[in-house]
PDB file of C-alpha atoms and ligand atoms in Angstrom:
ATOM      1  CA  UNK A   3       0.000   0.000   0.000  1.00 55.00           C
ATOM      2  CA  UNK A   4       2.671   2.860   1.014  1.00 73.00           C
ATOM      3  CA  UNK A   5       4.569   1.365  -1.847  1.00 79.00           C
ATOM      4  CA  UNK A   6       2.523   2.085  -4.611  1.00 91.00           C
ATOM      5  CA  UNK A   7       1.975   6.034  -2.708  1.00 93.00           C
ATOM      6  CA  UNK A   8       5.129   6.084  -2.609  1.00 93.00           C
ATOM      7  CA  UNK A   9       5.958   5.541  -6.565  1.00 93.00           C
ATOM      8  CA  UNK A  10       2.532   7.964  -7.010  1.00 95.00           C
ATOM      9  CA  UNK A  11       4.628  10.385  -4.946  1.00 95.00           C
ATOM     10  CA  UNK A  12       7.779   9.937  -6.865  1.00 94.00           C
ATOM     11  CA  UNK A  13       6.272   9.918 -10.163  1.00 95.00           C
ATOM     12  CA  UNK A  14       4.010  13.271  -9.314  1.00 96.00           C
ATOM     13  CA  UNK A  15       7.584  14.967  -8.527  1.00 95.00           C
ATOM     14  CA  UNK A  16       9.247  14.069 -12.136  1.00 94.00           C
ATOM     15  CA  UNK A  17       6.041  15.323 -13.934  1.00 96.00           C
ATOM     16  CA  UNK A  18       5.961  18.426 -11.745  1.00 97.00           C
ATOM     17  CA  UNK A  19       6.686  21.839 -13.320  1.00 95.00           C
ATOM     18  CA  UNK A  20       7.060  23.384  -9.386  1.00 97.00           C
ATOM     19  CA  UNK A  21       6.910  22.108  -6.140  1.00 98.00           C
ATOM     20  CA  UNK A  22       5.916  23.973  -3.424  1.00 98.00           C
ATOM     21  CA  UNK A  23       6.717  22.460   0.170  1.00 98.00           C
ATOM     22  CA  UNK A  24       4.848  23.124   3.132  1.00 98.00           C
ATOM     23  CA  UNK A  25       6.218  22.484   6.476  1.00 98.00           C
ATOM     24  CA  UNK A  26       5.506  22.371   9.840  1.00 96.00           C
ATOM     25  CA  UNK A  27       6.250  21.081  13.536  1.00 94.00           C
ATOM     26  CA  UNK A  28       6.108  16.921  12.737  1.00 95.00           C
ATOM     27  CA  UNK A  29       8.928  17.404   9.898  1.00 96.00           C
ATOM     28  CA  UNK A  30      11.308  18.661  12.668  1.00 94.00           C
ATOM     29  CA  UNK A  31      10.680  16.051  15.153  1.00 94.00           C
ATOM     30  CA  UNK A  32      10.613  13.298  12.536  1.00 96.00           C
ATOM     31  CA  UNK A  33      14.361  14.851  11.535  1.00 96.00           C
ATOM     32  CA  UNK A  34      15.088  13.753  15.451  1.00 94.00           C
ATOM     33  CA  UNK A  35      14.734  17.367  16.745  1.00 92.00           C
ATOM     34  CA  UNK A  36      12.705  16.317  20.213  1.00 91.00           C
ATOM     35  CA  UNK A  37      11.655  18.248  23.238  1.00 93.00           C
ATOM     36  CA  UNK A  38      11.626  15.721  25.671  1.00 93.00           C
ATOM     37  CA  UNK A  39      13.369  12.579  26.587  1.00 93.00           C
ATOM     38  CA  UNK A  40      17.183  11.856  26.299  1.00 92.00           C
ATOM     39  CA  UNK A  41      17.735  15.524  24.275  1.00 93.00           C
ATOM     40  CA  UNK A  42      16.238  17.248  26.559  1.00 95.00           C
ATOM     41  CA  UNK A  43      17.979  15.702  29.818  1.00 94.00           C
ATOM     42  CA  UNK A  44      21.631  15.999  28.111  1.00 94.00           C
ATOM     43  CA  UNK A  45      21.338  19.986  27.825  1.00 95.00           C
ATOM     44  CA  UNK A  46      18.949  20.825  30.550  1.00 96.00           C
ATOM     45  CA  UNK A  47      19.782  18.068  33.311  1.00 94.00           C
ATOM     46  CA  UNK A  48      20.621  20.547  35.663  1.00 94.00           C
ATOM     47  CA  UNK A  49      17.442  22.579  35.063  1.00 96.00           C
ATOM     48  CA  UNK A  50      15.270  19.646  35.231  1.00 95.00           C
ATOM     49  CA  UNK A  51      17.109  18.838  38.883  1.00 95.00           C
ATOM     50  CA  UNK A  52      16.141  21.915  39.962  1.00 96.00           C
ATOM     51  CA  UNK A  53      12.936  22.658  38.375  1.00 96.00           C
ATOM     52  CA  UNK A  54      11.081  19.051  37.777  1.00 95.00           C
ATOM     53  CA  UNK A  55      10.365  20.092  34.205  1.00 95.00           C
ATOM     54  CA  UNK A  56      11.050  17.328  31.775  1.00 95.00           C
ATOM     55  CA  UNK A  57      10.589  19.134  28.393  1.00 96.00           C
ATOM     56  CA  UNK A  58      12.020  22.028  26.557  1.00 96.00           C
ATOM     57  CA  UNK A  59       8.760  23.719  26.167  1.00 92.00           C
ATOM     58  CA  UNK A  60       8.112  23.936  29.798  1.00 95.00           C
ATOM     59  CA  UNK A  61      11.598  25.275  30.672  1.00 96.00           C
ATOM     60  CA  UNK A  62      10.874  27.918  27.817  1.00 93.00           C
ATOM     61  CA  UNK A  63       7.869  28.892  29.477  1.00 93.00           C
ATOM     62  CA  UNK A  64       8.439  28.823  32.905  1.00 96.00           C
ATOM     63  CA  UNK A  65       9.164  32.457  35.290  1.00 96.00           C
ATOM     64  CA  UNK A  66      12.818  32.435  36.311  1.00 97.00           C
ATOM     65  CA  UNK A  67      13.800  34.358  39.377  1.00 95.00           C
ATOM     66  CA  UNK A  68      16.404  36.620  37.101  1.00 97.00           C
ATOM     67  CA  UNK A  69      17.160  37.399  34.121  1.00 97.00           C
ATOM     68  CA  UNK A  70      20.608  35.756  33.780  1.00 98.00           C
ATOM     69  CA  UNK A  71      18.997  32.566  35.046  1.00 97.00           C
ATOM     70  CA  UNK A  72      16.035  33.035  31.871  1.00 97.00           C
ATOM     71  CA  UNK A  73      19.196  33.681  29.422  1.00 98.00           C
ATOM     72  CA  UNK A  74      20.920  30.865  30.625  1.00 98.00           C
ATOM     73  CA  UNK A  75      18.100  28.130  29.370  1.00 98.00           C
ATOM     74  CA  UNK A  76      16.921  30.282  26.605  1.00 98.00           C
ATOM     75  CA  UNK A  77      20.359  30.064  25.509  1.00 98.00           C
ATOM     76  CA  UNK A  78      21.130  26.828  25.304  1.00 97.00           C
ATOM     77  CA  UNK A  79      17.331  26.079  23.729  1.00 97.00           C
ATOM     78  CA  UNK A  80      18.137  28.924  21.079  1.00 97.00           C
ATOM     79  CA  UNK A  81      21.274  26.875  19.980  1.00 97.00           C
ATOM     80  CA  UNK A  82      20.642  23.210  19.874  1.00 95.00           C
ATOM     81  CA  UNK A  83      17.397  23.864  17.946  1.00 94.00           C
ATOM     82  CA  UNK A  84      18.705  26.680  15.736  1.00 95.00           C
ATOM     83  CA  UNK A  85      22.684  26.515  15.295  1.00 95.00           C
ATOM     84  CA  UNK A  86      23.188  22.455  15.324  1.00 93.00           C
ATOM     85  CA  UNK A  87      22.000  20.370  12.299  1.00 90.00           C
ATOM     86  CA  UNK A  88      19.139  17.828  13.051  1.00 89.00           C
ATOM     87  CA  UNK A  89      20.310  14.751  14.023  1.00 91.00           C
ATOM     88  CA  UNK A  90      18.700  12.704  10.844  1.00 95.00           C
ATOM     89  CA  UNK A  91      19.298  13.940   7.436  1.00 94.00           C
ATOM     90  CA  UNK A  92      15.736  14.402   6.746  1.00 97.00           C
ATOM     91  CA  UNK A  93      15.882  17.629   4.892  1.00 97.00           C
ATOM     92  CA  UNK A  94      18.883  16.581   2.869  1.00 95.00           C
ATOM     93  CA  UNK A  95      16.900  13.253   1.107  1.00 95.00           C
ATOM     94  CA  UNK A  96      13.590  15.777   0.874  1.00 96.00           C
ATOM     95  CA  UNK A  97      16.684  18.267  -1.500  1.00 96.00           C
ATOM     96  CA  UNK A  98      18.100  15.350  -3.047  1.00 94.00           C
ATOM     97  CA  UNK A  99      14.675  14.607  -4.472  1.00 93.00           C
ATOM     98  CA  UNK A 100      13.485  18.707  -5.265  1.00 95.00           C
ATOM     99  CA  UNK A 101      16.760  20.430  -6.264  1.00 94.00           C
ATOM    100  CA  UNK A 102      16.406  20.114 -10.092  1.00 94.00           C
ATOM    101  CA  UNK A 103      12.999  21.471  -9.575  1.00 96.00           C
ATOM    102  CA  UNK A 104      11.701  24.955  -9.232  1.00 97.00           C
ATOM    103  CA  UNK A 105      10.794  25.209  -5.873  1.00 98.00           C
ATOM    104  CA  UNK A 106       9.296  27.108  -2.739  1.00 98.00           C
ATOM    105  CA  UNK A 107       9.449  26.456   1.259  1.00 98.00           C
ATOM    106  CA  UNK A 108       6.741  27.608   3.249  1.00 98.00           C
ATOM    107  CA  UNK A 109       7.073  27.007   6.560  1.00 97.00           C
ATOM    108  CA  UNK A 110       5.731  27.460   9.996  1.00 96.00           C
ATOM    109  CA  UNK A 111       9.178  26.005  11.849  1.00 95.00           C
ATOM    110  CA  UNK A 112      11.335  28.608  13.757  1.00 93.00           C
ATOM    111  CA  UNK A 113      14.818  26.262  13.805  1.00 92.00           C
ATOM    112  CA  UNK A 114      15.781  27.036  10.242  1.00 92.00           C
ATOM    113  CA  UNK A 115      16.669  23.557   9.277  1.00 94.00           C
ATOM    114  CA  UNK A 116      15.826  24.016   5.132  1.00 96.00           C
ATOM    115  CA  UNK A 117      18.978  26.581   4.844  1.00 93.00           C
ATOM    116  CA  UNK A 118      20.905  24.411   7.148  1.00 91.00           C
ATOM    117  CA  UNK A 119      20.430  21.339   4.980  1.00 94.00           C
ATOM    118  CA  UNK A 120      21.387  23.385   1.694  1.00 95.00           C
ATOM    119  CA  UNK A 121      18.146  25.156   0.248  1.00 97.00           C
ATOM    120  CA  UNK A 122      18.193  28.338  -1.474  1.00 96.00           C
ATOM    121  CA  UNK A 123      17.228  30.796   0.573  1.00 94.00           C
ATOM    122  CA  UNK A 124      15.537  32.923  -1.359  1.00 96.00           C
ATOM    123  CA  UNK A 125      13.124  30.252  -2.036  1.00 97.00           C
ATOM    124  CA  UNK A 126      12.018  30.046   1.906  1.00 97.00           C
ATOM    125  CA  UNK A 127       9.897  32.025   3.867  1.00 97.00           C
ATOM    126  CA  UNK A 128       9.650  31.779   7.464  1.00 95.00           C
ATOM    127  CA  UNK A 129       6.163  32.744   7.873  1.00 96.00           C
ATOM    128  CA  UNK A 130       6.559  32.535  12.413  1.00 96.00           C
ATOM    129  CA  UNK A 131      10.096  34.020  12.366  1.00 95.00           C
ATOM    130  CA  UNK A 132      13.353  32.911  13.489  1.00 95.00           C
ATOM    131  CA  UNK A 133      15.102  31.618  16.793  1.00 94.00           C
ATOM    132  CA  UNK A 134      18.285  32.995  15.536  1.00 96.00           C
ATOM    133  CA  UNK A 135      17.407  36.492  15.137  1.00 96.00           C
ATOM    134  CA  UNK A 136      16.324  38.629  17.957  1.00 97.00           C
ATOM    135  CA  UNK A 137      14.144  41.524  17.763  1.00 98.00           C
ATOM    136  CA  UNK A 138      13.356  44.495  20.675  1.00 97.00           C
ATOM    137  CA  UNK A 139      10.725  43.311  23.261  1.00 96.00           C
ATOM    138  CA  UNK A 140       8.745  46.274  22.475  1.00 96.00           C
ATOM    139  CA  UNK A 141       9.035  46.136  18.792  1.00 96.00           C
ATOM    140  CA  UNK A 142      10.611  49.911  18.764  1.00 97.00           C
ATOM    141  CA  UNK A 143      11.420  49.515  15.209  1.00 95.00           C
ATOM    142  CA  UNK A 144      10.892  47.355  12.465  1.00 95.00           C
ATOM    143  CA  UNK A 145      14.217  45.649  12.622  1.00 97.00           C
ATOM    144  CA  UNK A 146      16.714  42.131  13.265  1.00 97.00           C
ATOM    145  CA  UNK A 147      19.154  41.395  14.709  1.00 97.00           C
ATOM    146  CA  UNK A 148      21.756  37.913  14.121  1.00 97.00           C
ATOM    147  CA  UNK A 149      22.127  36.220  17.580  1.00 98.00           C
ATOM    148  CA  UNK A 150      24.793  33.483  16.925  1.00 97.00           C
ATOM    149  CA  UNK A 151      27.668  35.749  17.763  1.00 97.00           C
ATOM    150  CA  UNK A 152      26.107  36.627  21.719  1.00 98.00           C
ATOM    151  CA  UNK A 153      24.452  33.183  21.662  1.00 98.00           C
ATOM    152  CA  UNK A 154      27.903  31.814  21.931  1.00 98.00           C
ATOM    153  CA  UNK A 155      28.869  33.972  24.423  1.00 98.00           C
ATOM    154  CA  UNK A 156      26.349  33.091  26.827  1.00 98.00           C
ATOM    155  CA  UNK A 157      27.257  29.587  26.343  1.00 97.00           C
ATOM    156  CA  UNK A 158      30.970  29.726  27.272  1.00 96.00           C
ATOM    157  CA  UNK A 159      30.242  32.029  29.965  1.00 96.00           C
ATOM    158  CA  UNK A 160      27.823  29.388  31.528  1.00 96.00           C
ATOM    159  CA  UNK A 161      31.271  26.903  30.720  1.00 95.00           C
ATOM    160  CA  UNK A 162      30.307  25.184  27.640  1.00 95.00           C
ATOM    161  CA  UNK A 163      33.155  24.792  24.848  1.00 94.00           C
ATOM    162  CA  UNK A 164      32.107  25.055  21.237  1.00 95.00           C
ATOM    163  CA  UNK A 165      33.627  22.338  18.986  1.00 94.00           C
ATOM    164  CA  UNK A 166      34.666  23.504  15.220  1.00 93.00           C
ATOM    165  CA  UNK A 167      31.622  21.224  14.308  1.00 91.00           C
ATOM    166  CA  UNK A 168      29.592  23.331  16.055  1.00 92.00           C
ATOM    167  CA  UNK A 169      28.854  20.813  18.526  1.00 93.00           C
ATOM    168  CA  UNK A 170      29.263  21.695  22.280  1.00 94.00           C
ATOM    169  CA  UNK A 171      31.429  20.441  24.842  1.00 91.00           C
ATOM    170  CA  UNK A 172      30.589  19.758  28.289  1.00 88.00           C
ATOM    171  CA  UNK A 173      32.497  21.334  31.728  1.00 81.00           C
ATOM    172  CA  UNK A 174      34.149  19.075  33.868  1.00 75.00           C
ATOM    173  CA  UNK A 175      31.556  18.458  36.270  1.00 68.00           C
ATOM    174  CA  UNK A 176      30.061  21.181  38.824  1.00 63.00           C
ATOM    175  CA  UNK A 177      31.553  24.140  36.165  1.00 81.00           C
ATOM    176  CA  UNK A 178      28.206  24.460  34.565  1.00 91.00           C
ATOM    177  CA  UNK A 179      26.346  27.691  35.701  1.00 94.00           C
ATOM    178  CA  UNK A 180      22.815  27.803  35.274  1.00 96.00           C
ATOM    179  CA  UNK A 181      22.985  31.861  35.306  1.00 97.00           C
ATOM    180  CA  UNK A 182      25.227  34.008  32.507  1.00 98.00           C
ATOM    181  CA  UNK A 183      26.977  37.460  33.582  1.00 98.00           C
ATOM    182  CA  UNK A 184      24.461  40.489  33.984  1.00 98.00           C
ATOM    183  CA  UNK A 185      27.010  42.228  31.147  1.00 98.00           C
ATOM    184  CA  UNK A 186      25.642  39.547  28.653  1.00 98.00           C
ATOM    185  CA  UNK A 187      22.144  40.481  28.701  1.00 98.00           C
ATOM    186  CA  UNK A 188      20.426  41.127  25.607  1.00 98.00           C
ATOM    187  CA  UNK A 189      19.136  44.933  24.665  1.00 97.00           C
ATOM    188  CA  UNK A 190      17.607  46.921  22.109  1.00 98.00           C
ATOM    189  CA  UNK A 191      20.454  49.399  21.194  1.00 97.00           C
ATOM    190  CA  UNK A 192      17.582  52.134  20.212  1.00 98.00           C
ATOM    191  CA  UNK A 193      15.753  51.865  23.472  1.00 98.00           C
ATOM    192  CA  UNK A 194      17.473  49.741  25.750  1.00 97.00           C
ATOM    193  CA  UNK A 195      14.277  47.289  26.603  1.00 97.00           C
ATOM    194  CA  UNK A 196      15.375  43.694  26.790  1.00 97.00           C
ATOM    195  CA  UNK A 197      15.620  41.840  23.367  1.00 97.00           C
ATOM    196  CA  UNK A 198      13.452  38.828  22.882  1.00 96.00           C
ATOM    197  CA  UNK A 199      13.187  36.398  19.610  1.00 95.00           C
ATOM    198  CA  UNK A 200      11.972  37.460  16.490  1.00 96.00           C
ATOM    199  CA  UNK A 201       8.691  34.835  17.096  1.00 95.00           C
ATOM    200  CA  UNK A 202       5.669  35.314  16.335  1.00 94.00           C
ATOM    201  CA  UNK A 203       3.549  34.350  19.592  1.00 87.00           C
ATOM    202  CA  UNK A 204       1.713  38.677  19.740  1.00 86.00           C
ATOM    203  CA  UNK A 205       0.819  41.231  18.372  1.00 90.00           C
ATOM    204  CA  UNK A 206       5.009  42.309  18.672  1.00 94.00           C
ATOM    205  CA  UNK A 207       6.314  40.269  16.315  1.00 96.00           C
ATOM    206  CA  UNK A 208       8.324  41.748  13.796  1.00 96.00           C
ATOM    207  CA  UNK A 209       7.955  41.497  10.130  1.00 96.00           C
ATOM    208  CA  UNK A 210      11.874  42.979   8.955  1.00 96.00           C
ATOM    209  CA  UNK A 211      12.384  43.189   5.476  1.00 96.00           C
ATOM    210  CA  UNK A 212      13.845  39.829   4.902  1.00 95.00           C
ATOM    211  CA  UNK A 213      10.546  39.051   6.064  1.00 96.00           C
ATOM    212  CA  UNK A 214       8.550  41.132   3.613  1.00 97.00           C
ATOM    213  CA  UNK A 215      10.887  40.221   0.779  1.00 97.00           C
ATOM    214  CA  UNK A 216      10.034  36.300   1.578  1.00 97.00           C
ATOM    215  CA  UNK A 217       6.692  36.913   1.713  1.00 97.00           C
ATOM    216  CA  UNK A 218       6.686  38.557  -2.098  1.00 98.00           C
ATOM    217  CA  UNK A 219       8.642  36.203  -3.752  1.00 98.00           C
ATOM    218  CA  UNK A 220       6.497  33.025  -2.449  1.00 98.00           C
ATOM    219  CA  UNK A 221       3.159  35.459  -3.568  1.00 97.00           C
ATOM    220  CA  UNK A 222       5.717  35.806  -6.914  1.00 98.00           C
ATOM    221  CA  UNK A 223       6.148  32.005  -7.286  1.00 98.00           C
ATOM    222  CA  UNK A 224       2.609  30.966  -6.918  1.00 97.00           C
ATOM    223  CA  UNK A 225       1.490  33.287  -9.684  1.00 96.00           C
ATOM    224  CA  UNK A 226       4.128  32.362 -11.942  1.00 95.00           C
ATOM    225  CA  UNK A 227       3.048  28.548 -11.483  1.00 95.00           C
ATOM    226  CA  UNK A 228      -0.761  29.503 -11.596  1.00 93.00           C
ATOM    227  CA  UNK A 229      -2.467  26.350 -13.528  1.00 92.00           C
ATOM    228  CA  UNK A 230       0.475  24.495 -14.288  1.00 95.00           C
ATOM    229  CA  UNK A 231       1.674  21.045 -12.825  1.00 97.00           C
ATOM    230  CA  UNK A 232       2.296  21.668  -9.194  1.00 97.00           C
ATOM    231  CA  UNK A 233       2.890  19.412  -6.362  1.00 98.00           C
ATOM    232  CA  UNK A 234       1.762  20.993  -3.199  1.00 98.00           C
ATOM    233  CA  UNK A 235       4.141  18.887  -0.602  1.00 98.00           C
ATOM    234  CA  UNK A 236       2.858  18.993   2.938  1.00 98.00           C
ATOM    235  CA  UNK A 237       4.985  17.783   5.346  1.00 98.00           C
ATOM    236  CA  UNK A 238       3.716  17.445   9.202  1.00 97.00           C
ATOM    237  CA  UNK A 239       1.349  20.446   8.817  1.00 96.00           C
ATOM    238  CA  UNK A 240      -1.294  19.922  12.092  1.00 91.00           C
ATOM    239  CA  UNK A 241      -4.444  21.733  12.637  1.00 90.00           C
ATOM    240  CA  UNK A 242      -2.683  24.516  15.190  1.00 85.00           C
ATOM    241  CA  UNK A 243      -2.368  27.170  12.359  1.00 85.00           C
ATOM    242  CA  UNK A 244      -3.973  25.203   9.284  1.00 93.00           C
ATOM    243  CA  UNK A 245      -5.000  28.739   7.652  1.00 94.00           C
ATOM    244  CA  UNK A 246      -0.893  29.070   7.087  1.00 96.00           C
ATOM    245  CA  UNK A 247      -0.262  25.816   4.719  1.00 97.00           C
ATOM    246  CA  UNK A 248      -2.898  23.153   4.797  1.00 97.00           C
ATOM    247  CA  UNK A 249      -6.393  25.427   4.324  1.00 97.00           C
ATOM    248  CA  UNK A 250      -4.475  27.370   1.082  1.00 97.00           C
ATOM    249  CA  UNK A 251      -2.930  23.932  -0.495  1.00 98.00           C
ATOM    250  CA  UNK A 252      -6.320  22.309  -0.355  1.00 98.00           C
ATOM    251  CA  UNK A 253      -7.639  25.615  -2.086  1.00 97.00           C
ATOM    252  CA  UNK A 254      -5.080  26.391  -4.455  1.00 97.00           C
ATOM    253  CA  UNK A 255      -5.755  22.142  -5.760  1.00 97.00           C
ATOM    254  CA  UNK A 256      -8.934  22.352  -5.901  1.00 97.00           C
ATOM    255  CA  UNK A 257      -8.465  25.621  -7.981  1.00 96.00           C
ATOM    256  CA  UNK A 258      -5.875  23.559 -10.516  1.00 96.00           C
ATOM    257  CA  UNK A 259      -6.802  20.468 -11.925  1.00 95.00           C
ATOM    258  CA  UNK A 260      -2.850  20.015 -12.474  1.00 96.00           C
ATOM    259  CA  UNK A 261      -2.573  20.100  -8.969  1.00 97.00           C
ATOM    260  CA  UNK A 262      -1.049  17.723  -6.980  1.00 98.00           C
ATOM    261  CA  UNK A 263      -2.024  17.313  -3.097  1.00 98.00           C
ATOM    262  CA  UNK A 264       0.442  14.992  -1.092  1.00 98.00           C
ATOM    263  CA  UNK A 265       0.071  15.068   2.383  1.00 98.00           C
ATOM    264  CA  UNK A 266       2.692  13.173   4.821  1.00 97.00           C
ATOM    265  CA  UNK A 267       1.954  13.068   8.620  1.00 96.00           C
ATOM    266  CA  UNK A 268       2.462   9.758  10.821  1.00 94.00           C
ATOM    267  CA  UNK A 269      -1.330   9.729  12.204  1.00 90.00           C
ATOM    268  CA  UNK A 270      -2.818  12.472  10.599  1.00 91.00           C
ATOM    269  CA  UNK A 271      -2.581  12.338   6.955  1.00 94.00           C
ATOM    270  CA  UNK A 272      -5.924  13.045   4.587  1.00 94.00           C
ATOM    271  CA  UNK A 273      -7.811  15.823   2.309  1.00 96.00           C
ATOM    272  CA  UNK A 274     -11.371  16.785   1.734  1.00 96.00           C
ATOM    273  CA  UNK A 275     -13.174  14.600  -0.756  1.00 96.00           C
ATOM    274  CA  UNK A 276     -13.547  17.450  -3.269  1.00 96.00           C
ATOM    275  CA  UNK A 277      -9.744  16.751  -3.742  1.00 97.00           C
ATOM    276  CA  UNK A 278      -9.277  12.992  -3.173  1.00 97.00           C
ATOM    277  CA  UNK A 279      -8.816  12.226  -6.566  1.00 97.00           C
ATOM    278  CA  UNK A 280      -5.373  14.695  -6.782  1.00 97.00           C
ATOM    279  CA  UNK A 281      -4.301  13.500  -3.659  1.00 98.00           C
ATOM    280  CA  UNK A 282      -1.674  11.401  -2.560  1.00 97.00           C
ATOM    281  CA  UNK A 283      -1.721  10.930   1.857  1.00 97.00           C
ATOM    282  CA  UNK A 284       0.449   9.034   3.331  1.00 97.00           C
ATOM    283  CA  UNK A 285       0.295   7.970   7.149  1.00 96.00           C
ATOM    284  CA  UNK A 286       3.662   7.810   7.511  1.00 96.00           C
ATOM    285  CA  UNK A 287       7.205   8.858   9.154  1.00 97.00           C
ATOM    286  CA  UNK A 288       8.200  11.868   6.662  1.00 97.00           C
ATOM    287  CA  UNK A 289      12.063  10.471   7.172  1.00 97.00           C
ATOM    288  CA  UNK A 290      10.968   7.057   6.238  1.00 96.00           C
ATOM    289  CA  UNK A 291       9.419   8.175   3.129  1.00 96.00           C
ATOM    290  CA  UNK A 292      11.954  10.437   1.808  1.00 94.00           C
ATOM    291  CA  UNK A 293      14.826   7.375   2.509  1.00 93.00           C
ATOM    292  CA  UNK A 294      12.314   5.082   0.760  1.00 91.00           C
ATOM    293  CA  UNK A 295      12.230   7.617  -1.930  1.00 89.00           C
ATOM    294  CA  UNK A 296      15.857   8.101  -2.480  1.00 83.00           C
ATOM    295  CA  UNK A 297      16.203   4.229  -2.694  1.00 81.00           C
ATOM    296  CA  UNK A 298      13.700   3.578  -4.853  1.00 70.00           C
ATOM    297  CA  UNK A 299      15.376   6.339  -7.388  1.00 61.00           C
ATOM    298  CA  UNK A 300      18.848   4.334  -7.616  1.00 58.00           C
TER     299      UNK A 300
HETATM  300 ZN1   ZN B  14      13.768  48.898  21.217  1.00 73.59          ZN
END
C-alpha cells in the first residue's frame, strides 16, 4: 500500500513543473529534533534537577527568578534547535529529491533547518520568524538582529566549549552555571528594553524586510506557477495554524486540476473529498518516506 503512494509520490515529482513544500512542527521532530526525553535531559539536566520540568517547552515557558537565570536556558534552547543540524538527514533526502525542480518552502518552523540542509534561501519564507534572530521586546522599530555571535557567548560564559563542528562540549563536572553574567544580557540598542526572539507568539512580532521580501517572492512564485503542474508537498502540517499551509494547499488544488495534493503526517494524513482524486496521503514517518524515496530512485 505505502509502496505504490510512494511511486505515485515519486512519479508526481518528475512530472511536476514546481513544487511547493509546506512544512511544519512533525517534519522537525521526525528529523530527530525532540523536546523531551534523552535531548532534553543531556542539555537541561541541571534545570530539570532543579525545576522538575522534563521538556524544553516547559523550561521555555516557565518564570525564572532573574534574568541571567532566563538567558541561561533560553540560551542553550536557542542553539541546539537553531545553530546544530538535526540529528537525521531528513531535509537533505527531501533536497536530493526537489533540487532540479523549481521550488518554494513555506514554513511554519522557527529552527531554520531548510537553509541548514542546503536550500536556497531565497526560495524560503519563514512565515513565524526565526530563533536565531532577535528583535526588541517592544518592537521599537521594524528591525533584526543575528544572535549566533552573543548566543555563543552566553554559552561559554555558563562553561560550555564550542567544537569547530559546532557541537558543544561539556564542563568538567560542577563548572556548569545555570545563570550568565548580567554584562551579557540582551538589549535593544535604540531603546534599551530587553531583546526577545523574532517569534511570532503577539501582536510584537516583527515582520523585517527579509521578512517582507520572503513573503513577495512566495506570492511571486505561486502566480508564476498559476495552472500548471504543481505538487503541493505537505509535510507534518497539524491543525494549530492550518490557515498558514494546509487550508491554502487544499484551495489552491482544488483551484488547478494540475494540482497535486500529497500530504505526509504519521497519524494524521488526509484531504477533503472534493480533492481525493489529486491526492496522494500518506500515514507515515516523513524520514521514512523520503529514505524510501531516495532508494527507490537508484
Ligand atoms: Zn527597542
Amino acid at each position: 500500500m505505502t509502496g505504490n503512494k510512494i511511486k505515485q509520490l515519486r512519479h508526481a515529482l518528475t512530472e511536476a513543473d514546481a513544487v511547493i513544500i509546506g512544512a511544519g512542527a512533525g517534519l522537525s521532530t521526525s528529523a530527530g529534533f525532540t523536546y523531551t526525553g534523552e535531548r532534553f535531559h543531556k542539555y537541561f539536566f541541571d534545570f530539570e534537577e532543579k525545576y522538575g520540568f522534563h521538556d524544553m517547552y516547559s523550561g521555555g515557558f516557565y518564570p525564572y527568578d532573574t534574568l541571567e537565570e532566563h538567558w541561561a536556558y533560553w540560551s542553550r534552547y536557542i542553539y541546539i534547535n537553531r545553530y546544530m543540524n538535526a540529528p537525521k538527514n531528513t531535509y537533505e533526502n527531501i533536497l536530493e529529491m526537489i533540487k532540479d525542480k523549481d521550488y518554494f518552502v513555506l514554513t511554519t518552523n522557527v529552527d531554520h533547518c531548510f537553509q541548514k540542509a542546503g536550500f536556497d534561501h531565497k526560495r524560503l519564507f519563514y512565515t513565524q520568524g526565526d530563533y536565531g534572530l532577535f528583535q526588541c521586546s517592544e518592537a521599537c522599530r521594524k528591525e533584526t538582529f543575528d544572535n549566533k555571535e552573543i548566543i555563543q557567548e552566553m554559552l561559554r560564559d555558563q562553561g560550555f566549549d564550542i567544537r569547530s563542528d559546532g557541537t558543544l562540549e561539556f564542563p568538567d563536572q560542577g563548572n556548569i552555571k545555570m545563570t550568565i553574567s548580567p554584562s551579557l544580557l540582551p538589549v535593544c540598542p535604540h531603546c534599551g528594553k530587553m531583546f526577545t526572539m523574532n517569534l511570532r507568539s503577539d501582536d510584537t512580532f516583527v515582520e523585517d524586510h527579509g521578512w517582507n521580501k520572503a513573503a513577495m517572492r512566495y506570492d511571486l512564485f505561486l502566480q508564476r506557477h498559476k495552472g500548471l503542474k504543481t505538487v503541493f508537498l505537505e509535510l507534518g502540517v497539524g491543525y494549530n495554524t492550518p490557515v498558514i499551509i494546509k487550508y491554502p494547499f487544499w484551495q489552491m488544488t482544488v483551484q488547478n486540476l494540475q494540482a497535486v495534493y500529497v500530504c505526509i503526517n504519521a497519524g494524521n494524513a488526509g484531504c477533503p473529498k472534493e480533492i481525493e482524486h489529486q491526492s496522494i496521503c500518506i500515514d507515515e514517518d516523513i524520514d521514512s518516506v523520503f529514505y524510501k524515496i531516495n532508494q527507490v530512485q537508484k
